[in-house]
Short mmCIF file of C-alpha atoms and ligand atoms in Angstrom, two decimals:
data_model
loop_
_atom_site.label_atom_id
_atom_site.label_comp_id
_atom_site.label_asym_id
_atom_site.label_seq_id
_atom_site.Cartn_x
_atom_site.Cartn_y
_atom_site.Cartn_z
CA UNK A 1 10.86 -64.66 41.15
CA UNK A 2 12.55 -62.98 38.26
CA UNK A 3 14.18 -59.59 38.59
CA UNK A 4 14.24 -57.36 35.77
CA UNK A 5 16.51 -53.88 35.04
CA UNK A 6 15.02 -50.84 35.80
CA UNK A 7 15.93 -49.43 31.82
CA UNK A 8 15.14 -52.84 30.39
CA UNK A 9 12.35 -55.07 30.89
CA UNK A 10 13.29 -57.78 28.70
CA UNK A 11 15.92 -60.30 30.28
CA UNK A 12 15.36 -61.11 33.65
CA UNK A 13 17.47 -62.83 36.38
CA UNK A 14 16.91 -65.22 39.19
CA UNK A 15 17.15 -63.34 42.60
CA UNK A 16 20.68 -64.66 43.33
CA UNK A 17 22.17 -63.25 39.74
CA UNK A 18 20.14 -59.72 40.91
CA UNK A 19 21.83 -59.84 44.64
CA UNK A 20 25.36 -60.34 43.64
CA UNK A 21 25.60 -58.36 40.56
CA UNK A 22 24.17 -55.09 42.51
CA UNK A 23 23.60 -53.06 39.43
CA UNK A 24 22.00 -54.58 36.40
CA UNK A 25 24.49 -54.39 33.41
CA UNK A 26 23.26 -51.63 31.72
CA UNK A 27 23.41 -49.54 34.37
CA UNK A 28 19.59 -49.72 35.65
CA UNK A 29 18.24 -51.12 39.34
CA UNK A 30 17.11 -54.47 39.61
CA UNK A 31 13.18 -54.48 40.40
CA UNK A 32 11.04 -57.84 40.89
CA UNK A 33 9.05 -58.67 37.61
CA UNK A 34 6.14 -58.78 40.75
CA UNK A 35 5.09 -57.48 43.65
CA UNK A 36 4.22 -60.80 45.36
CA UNK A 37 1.04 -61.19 47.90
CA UNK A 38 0.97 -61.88 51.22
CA UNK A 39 -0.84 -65.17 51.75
CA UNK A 40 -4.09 -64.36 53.31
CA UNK A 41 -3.11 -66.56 56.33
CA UNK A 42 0.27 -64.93 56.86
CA UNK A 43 -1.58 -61.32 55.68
CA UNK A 44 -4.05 -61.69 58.46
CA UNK A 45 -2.04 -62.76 61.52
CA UNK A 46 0.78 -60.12 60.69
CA UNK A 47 0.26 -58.81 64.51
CA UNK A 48 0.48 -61.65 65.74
CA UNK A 49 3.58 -62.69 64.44
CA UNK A 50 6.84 -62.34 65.68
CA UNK A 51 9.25 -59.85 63.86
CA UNK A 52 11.55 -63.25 62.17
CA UNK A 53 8.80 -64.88 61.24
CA UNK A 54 7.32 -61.55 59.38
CA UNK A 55 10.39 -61.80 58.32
CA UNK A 56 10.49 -64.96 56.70
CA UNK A 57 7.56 -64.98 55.07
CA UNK A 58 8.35 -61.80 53.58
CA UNK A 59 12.01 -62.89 52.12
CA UNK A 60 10.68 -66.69 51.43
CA UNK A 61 8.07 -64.38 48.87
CA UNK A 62 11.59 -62.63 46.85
CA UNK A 63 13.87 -65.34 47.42
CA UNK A 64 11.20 -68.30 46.05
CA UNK A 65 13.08 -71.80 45.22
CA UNK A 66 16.77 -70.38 45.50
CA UNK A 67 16.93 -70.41 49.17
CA UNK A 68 15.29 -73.17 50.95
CA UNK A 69 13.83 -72.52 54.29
CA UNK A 70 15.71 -73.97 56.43
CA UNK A 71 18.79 -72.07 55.20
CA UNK A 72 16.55 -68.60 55.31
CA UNK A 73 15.49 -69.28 58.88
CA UNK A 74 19.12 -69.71 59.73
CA UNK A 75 19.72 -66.21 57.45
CA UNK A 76 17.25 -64.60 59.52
CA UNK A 77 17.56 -65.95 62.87
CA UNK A 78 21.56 -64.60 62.65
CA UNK A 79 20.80 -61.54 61.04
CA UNK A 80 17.63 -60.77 63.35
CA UNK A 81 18.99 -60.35 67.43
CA UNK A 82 17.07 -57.62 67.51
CA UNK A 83 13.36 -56.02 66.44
CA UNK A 84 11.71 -53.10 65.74
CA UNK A 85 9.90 -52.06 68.73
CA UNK A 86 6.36 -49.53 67.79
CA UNK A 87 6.25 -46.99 70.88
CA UNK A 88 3.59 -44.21 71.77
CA UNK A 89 5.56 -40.92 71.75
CA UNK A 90 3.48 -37.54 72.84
CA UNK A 91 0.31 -38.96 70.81
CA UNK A 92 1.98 -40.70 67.64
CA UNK A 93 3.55 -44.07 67.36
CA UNK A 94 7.31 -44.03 66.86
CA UNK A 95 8.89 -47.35 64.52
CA UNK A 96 12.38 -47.76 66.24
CA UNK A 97 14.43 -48.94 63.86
CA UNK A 98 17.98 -48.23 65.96
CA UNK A 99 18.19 -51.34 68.04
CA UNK A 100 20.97 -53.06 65.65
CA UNK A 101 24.61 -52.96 66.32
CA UNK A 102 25.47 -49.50 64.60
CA UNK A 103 22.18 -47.52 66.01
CA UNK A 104 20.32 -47.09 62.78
CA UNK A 105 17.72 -48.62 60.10
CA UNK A 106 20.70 -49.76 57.86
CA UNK A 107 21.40 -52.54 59.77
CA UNK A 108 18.34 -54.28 59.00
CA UNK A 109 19.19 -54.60 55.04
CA UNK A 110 23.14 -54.76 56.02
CA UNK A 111 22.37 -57.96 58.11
CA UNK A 112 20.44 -59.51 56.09
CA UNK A 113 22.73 -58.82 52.86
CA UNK A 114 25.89 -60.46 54.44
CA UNK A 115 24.10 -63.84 55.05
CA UNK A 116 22.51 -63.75 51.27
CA UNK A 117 25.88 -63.20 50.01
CA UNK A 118 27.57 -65.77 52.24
CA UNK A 119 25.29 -67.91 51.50
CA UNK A 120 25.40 -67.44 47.75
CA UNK A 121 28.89 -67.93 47.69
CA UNK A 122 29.30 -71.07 49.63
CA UNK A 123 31.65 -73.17 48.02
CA UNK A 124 33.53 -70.43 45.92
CA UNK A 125 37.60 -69.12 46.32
CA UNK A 126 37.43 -66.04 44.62
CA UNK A 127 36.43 -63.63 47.16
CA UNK A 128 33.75 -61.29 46.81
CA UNK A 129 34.58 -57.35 46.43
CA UNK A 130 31.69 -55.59 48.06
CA UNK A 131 32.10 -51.89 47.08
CA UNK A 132 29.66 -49.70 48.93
CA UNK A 133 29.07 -45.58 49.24
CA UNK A 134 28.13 -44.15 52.18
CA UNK A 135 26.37 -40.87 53.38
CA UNK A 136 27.18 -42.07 57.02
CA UNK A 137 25.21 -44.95 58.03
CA UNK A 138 25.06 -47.20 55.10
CA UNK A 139 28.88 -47.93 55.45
CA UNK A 140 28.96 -48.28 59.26
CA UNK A 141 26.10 -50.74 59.09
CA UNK A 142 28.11 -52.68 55.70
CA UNK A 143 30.63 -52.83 57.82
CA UNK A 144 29.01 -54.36 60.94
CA UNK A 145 27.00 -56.78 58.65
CA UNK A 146 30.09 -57.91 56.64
CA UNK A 147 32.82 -57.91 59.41
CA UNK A 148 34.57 -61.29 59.38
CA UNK A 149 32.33 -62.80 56.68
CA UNK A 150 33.85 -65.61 55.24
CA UNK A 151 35.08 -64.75 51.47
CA UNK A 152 33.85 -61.42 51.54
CA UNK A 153 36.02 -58.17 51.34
CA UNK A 154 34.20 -54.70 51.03
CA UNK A 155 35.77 -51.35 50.54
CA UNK A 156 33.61 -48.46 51.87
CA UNK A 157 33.83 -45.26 50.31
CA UNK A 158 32.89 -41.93 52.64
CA UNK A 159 32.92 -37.86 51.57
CA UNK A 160 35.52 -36.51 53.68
CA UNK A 161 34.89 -34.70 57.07
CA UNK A 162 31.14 -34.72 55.92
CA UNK A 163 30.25 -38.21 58.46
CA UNK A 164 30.45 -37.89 62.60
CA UNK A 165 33.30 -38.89 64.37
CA UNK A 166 31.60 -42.43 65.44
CA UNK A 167 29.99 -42.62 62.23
CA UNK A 168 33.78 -42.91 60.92
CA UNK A 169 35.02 -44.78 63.67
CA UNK A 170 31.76 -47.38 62.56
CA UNK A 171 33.11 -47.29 59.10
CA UNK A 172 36.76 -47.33 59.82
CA UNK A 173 37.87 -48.34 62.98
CA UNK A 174 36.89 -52.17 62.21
CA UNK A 175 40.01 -53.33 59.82
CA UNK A 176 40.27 -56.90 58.49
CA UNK A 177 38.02 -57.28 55.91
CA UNK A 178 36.75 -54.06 56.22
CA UNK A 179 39.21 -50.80 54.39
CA UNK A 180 37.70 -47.23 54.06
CA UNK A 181 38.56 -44.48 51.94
CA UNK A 182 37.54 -41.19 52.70
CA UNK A 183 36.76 -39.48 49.42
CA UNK A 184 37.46 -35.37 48.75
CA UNK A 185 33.75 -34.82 48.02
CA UNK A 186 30.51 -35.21 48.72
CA UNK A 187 28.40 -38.40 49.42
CA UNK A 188 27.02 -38.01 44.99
CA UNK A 189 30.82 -38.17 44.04
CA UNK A 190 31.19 -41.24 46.36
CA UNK A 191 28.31 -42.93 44.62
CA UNK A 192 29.10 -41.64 41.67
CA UNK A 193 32.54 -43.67 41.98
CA UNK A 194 30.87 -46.78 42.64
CA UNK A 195 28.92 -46.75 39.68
CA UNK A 196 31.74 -45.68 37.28
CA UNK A 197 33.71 -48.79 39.03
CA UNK A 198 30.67 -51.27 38.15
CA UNK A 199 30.92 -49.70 35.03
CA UNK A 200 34.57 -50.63 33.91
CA UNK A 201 35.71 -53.73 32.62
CA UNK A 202 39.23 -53.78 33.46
CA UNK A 203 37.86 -53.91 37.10
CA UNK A 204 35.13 -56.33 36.44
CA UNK A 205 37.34 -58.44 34.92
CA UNK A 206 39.83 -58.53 37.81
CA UNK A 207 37.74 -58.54 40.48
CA UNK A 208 34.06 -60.15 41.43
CA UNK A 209 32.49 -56.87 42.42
CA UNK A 210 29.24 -56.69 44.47
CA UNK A 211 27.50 -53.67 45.92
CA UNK A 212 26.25 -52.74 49.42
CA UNK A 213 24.21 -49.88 48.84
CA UNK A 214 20.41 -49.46 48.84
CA UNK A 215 20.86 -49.98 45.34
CA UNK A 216 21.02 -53.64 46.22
CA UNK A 217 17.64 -55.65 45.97
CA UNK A 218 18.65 -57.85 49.30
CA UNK A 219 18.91 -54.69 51.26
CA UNK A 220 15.60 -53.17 50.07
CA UNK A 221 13.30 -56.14 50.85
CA UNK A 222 14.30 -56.85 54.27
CA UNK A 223 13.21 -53.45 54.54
CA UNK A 224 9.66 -54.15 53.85
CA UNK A 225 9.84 -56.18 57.06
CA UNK A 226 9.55 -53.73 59.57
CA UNK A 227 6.49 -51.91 58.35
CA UNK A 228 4.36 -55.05 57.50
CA UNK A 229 5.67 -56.30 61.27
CA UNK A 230 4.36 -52.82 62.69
CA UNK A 231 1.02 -51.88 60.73
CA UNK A 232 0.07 -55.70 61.65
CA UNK A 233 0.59 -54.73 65.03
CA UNK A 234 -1.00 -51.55 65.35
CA UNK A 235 -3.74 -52.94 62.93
CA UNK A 236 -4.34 -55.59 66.06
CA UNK A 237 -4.32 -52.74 68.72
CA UNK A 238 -1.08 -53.71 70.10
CA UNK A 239 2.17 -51.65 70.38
CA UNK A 240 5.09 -51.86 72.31
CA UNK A 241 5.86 -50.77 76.16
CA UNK A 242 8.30 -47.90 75.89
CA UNK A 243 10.75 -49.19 78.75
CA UNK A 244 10.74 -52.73 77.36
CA UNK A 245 11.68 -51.60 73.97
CA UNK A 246 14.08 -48.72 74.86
CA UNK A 247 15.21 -48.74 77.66
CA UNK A 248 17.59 -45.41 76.62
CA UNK A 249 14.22 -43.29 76.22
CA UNK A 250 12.79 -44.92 79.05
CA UNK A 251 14.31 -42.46 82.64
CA UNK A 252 14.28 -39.72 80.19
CA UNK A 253 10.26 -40.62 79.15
CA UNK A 254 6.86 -39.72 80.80
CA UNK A 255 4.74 -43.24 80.64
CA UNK A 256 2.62 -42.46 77.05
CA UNK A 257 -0.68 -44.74 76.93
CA UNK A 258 -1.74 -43.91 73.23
CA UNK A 259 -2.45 -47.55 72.18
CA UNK A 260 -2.94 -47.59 68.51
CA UNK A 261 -6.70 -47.56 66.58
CA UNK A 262 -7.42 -51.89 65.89
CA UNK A 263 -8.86 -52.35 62.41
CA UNK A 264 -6.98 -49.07 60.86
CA UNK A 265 -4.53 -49.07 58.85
CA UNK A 266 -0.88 -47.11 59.48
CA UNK A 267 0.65 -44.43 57.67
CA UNK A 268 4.20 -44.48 57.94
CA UNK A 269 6.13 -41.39 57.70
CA UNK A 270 9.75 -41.95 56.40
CA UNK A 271 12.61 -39.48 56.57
CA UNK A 272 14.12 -39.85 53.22
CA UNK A 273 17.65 -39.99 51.37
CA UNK A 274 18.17 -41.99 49.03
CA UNK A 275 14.68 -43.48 49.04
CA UNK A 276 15.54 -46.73 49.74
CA UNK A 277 13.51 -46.93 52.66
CA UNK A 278 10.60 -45.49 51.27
CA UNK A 279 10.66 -47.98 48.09
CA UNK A 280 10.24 -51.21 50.98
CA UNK A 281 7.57 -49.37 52.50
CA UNK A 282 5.71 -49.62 49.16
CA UNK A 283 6.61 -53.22 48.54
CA UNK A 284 5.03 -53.76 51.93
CA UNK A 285 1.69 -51.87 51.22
CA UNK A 286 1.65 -53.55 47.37
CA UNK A 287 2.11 -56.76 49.51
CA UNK A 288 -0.85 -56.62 51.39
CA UNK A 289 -0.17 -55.08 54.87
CA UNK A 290 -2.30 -52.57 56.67
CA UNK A 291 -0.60 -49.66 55.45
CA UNK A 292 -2.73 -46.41 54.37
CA UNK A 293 0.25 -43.98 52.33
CA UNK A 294 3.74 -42.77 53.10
CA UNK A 295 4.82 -39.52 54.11
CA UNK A 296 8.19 -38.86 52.16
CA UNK A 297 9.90 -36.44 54.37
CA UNK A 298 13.15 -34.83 52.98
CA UNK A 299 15.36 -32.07 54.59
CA UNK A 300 16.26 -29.19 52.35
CA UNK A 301 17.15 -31.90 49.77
CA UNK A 302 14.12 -32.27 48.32
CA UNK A 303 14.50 -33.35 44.76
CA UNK A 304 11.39 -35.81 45.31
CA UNK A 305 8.88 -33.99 47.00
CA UNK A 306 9.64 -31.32 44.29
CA UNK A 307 8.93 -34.44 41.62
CA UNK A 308 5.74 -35.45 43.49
CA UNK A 309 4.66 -31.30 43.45
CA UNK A 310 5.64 -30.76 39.45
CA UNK A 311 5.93 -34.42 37.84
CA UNK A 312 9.15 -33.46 36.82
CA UNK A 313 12.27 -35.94 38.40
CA UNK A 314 15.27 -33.29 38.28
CA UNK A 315 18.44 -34.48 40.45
CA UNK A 316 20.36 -31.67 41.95
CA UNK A 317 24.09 -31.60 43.90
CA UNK A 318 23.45 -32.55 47.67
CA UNK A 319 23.24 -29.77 50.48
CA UNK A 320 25.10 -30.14 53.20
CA UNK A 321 21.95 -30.37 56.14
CA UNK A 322 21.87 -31.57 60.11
CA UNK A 323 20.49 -34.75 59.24
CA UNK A 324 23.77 -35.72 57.07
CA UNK A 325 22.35 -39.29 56.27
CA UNK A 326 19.55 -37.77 53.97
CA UNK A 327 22.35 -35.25 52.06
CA UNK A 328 21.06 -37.04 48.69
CA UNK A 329 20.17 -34.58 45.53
CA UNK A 330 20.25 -37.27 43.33
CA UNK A 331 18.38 -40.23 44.75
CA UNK A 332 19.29 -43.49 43.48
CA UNK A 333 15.98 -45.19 44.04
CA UNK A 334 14.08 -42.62 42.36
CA UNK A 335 14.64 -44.80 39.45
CA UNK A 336 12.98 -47.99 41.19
CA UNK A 337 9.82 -46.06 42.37
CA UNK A 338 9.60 -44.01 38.58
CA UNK A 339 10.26 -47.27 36.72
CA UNK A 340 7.50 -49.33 38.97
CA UNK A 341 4.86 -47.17 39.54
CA UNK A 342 2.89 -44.19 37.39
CA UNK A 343 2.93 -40.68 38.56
CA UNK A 344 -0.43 -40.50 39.81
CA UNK A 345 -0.07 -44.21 41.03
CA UNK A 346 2.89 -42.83 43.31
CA UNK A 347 0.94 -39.77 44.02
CA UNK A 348 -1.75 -41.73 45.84
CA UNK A 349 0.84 -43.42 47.72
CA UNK A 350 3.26 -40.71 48.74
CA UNK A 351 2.84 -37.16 50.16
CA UNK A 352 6.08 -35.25 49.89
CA UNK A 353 7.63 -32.61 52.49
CA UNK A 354 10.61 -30.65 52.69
CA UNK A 355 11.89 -29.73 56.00
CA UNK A 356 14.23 -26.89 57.22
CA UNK A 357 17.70 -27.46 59.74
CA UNK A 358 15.76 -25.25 62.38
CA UNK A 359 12.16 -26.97 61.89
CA UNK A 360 14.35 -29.94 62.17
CA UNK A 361 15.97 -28.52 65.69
CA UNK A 362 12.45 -27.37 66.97
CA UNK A 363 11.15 -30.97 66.48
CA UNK A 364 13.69 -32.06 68.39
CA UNK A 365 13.18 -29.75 71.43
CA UNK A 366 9.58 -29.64 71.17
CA UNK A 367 9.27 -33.09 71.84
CA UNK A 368 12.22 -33.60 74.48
CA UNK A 369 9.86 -31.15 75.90
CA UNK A 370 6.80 -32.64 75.72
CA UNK A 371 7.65 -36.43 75.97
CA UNK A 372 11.17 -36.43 77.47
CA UNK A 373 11.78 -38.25 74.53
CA UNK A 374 15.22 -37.70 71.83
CA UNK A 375 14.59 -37.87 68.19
CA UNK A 376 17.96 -38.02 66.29
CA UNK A 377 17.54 -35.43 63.46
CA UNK A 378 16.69 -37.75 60.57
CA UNK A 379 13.68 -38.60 63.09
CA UNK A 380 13.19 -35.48 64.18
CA UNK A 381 12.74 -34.59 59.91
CA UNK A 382 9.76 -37.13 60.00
CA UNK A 383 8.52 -35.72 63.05
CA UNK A 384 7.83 -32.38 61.55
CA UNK A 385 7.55 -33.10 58.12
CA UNK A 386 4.15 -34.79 59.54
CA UNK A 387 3.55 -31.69 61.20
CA UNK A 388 3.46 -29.52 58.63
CA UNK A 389 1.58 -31.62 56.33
CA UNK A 390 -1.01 -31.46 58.81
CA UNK A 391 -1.09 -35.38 58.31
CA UNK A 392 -3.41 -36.62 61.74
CA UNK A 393 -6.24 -34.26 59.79
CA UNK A 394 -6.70 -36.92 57.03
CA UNK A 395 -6.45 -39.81 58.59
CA UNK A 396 -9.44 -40.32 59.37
CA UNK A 397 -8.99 -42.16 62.67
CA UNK A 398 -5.91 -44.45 61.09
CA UNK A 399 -2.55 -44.66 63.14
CA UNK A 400 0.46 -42.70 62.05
CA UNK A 401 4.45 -44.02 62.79
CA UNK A 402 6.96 -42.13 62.33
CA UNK A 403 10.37 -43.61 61.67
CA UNK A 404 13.15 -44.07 63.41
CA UNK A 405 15.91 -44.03 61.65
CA UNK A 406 18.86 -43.82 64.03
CA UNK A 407 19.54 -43.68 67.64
CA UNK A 408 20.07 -39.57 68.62
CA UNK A 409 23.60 -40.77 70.63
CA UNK A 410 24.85 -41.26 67.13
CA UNK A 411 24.50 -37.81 66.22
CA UNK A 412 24.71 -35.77 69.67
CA UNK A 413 26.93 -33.07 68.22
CA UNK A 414 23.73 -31.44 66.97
CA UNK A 415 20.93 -33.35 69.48
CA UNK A 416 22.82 -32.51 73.11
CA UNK A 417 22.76 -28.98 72.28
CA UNK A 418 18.64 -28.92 72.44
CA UNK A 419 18.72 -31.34 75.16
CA UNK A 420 21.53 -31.95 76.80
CA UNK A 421 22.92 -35.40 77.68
CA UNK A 422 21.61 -38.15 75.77
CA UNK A 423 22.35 -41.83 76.83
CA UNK A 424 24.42 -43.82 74.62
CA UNK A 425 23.86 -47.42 74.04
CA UNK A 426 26.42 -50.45 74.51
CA UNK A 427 26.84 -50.97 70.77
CA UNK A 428 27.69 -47.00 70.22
CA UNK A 429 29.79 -47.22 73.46
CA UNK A 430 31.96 -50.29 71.75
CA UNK A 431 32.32 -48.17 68.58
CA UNK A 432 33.94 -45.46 70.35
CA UNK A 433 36.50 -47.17 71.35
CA UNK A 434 38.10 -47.63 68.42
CA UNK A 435 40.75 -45.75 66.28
CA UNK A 436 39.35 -44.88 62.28
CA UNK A 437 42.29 -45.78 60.11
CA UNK A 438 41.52 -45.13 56.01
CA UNK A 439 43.13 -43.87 53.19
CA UNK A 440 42.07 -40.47 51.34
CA UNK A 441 41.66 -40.02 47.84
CA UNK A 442 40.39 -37.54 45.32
CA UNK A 443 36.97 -38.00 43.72
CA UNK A 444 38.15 -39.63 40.67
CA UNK A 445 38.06 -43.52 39.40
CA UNK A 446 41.62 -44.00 38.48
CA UNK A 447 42.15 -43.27 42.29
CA UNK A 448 39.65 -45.73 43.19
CA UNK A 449 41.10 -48.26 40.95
CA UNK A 450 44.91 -47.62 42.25
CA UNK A 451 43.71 -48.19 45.57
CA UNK A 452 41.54 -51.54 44.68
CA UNK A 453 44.80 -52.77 42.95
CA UNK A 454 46.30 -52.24 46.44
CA UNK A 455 43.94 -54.10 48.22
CA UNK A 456 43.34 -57.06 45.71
C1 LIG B 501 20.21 -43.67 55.27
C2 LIG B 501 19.42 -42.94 56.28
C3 LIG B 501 18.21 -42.31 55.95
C4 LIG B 501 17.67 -42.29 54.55
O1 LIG B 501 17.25 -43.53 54.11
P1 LIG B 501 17.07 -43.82 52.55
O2 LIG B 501 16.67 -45.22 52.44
O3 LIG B 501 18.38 -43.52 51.90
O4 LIG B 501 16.01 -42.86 52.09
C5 LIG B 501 17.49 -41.71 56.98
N1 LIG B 501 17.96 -41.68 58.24
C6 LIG B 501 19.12 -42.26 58.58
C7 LIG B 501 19.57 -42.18 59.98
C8 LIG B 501 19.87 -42.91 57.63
O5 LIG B 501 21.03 -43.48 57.98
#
């Protein structure tokens, strides 16, 4: 499989080049010259499967010849403790994706990246740079995935008193390979650094920089994973006991029978940032699985569901919202899904909604209310945004999943108020215990660069 730039179609790479360069050189996204095809065996026994091997025969289809299977098994067997579990919550399915180490969907592409990159390197001195920008979870999750790796350094870059408390003791409070810097901005600026770094050859010429971010094509297609793994499922009829797969929901939950429609496809609803998340779930449907369209649901941030309304792609400055992770105005994958797809192609696919901070907070009481059950509010922004879309009306029978996109301990300053106490899971409880230690520095490259002279 060849991966091409985003703004130039001509040269293409092998997936290797594409996962440790990040960027392309000119700036764009690397995109797969394909969308590959399930094989009909593998396409038809999806809910049957267990999540790694849905796993490996997704990768195996991206990573073609330059990994060998053995080696990806080993990838995914290290980077894979853990599933994604579909629920019934109060009549819809729920896709939780917090059952990694930090509590949220990032660890599934932060995992996976580490090993790649690892692996890619064996054998090499120089050690990797892995510069990454986080909104909150992205960087906790890099961190996690990348802690003690080999030959691997990473620098995560934060905006200032705009993350939780545990989201910066997640980014911060790790240390040896791992330094933060919390940036005098906003989560754009922090991005906004990484690119201009990528972008300057005095750096690149010092150091062998990589990126973490969603930008990079190893953390989007690990991505696609989960939702093949879960329409196969519900497309067999099957979904997953609440107390077995979250146990944290489980004394708060009335038992919920819903079993999903067999033979239907699923339409996943995805809270939405940097659209990332979203971009997987339409490798996954262009792949083959059971999936029907995606519900794009943004908080007030909603540069994409504006695009999908007017045609018109128009990136804004981020709002400050309660579901911090999805603060984006200009989303970097925007560029993936435009460059990939036509307008009315990705109009088919994708409904767009825009959800308020108090539709947010009602989702989240409504159903603690009716289901005993905590959305975080990145969830809780999928939960309505299907609401108000009105979404169960045109299914026509098929099963709808909302996302999960981090455990509600992780942001109880805004959840516990609605609820009250929400249980915290061992990995969160771990996290707290340790001290955030990272430099500040103003939104500006040369700072950046004085620092990464520092830490070379
Ligand atoms: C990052 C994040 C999102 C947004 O995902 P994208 O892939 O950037 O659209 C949603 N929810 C949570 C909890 C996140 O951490």
């Amino acid at each position: 499989m060849r991966y091409y730039s985003t703004r130039n179609k001509k040269t293409g790479v092998s997936f290797a080049a594409a996962a440790l360069a990040g960027l392309a050189p000119d700036g764009g996204l690397f995109v797969p010259e394909s969308i590959p095809q399930y094989p009909r065996a593998v396409q038809t026994s999806l809910g049957a499967m267990s999540f790694r091997d849905v796993a490996f025969e997704t990768v195996k289809l991206f990573a073609e010849q330059e990994i060998p299977d053995p080696a990806l098994a080993d990838i995914i067997e290290a980077a894979y403790p853990f599933a994604a579990p579909l629920v019934p919550v109060d009549g819809r399915l729920v896709l939780e994706l917090f059952h990694g180490p930090t509590a949220a969907f990032k660890d599934f592409g932060a995992r996976f990246m580490a090993r790649v990159f690892s692996y890619l390197r064996r054998g090499e001195n120089k050690p990797l740079h892995i510069l990454v920008a986080t909104s909150g979870d992205t960087g906790g999750a890099a961190a996690d995935g990348f802690y003690g790796v080999e030959g691997i350094v990473v620098t995560v870059l934060y905006p200032k008193g705009r993350v939780t408390p545990l989201q910066e003791q997640q980014i911060a409070g790790l240390g040896g390979n791992i330094s933060a810097l919390a940036v005098e901005g906003s989560f754009d600026d922090c991005q906004r650094l990484v690119k201009a770094a990528f972008g300057n050859e005095e750096l690149k010429k010092r150091l062998a920089l990589s990126s973490a971010n969603s930008i990079n094509i190893t953390r989007l297609i690990p991505q696609a994973v989960y939702y093949a793994a879960a329409a196969g499922k519900a497309f067999a009829g099957k979904s997953d006991p609440l107390e077995a797969a979250s146990p944290v929901s489980a004394a708060f939950t009335r038992s919920d029978t819903l079993k999903p429609a067999a033979k239907q496809p699923t339409a996943f609803c995805v809270p939405s940032g940097n659209f990332g998340n979203l971009v997987a779930g339409l490798y996954a449907l262009e792949m083959g699985a059971p999936i029907r369209l995606f519900i794009a649901a943004t908080n007030r941030n909603k540069t994409i569901p504006d695009y999908l309304e007017t045609g018109y792609y128009e990136a804004r400055f981020a709002k400050t919202t309660v579901s911090n992770a999805m603060d984006v105005g200009a989303p970097s994958n925007a560029e993936r899904m435009i460059a990939q797809w036509s307008l009315p192609e990705i109009r088919r696919m994708v409904r767009g909604v825009s959800v308020s901070d108090e539709e947010t907070r009602a989702a989240i009481a409504q159903v603690h209310k009716a289901a005993g059950y905590f959305l975080d509010p990145h969830t809780a922004v999928g939960w309505r945004g299907a609401d108000i879309l009105g979404i169960e009306r045109n299914l026509g029978g098929g099963n709808l999943a909302v996302l999960a996109t981090a455990h509600p301990a992780k942001f109880a300053g805004i959840v516990e108020p609605i609820t009250g106490p929400v249980p915290v899971p061992l990995s969160l409880k771990k996290a707290l215990e340790r001290k955030p230690r990272s430099a500040v520095i103003q939104a500006e490259l040369s700072a950046l660069m004085e620092v990464l002279e520092v830490v070379r």
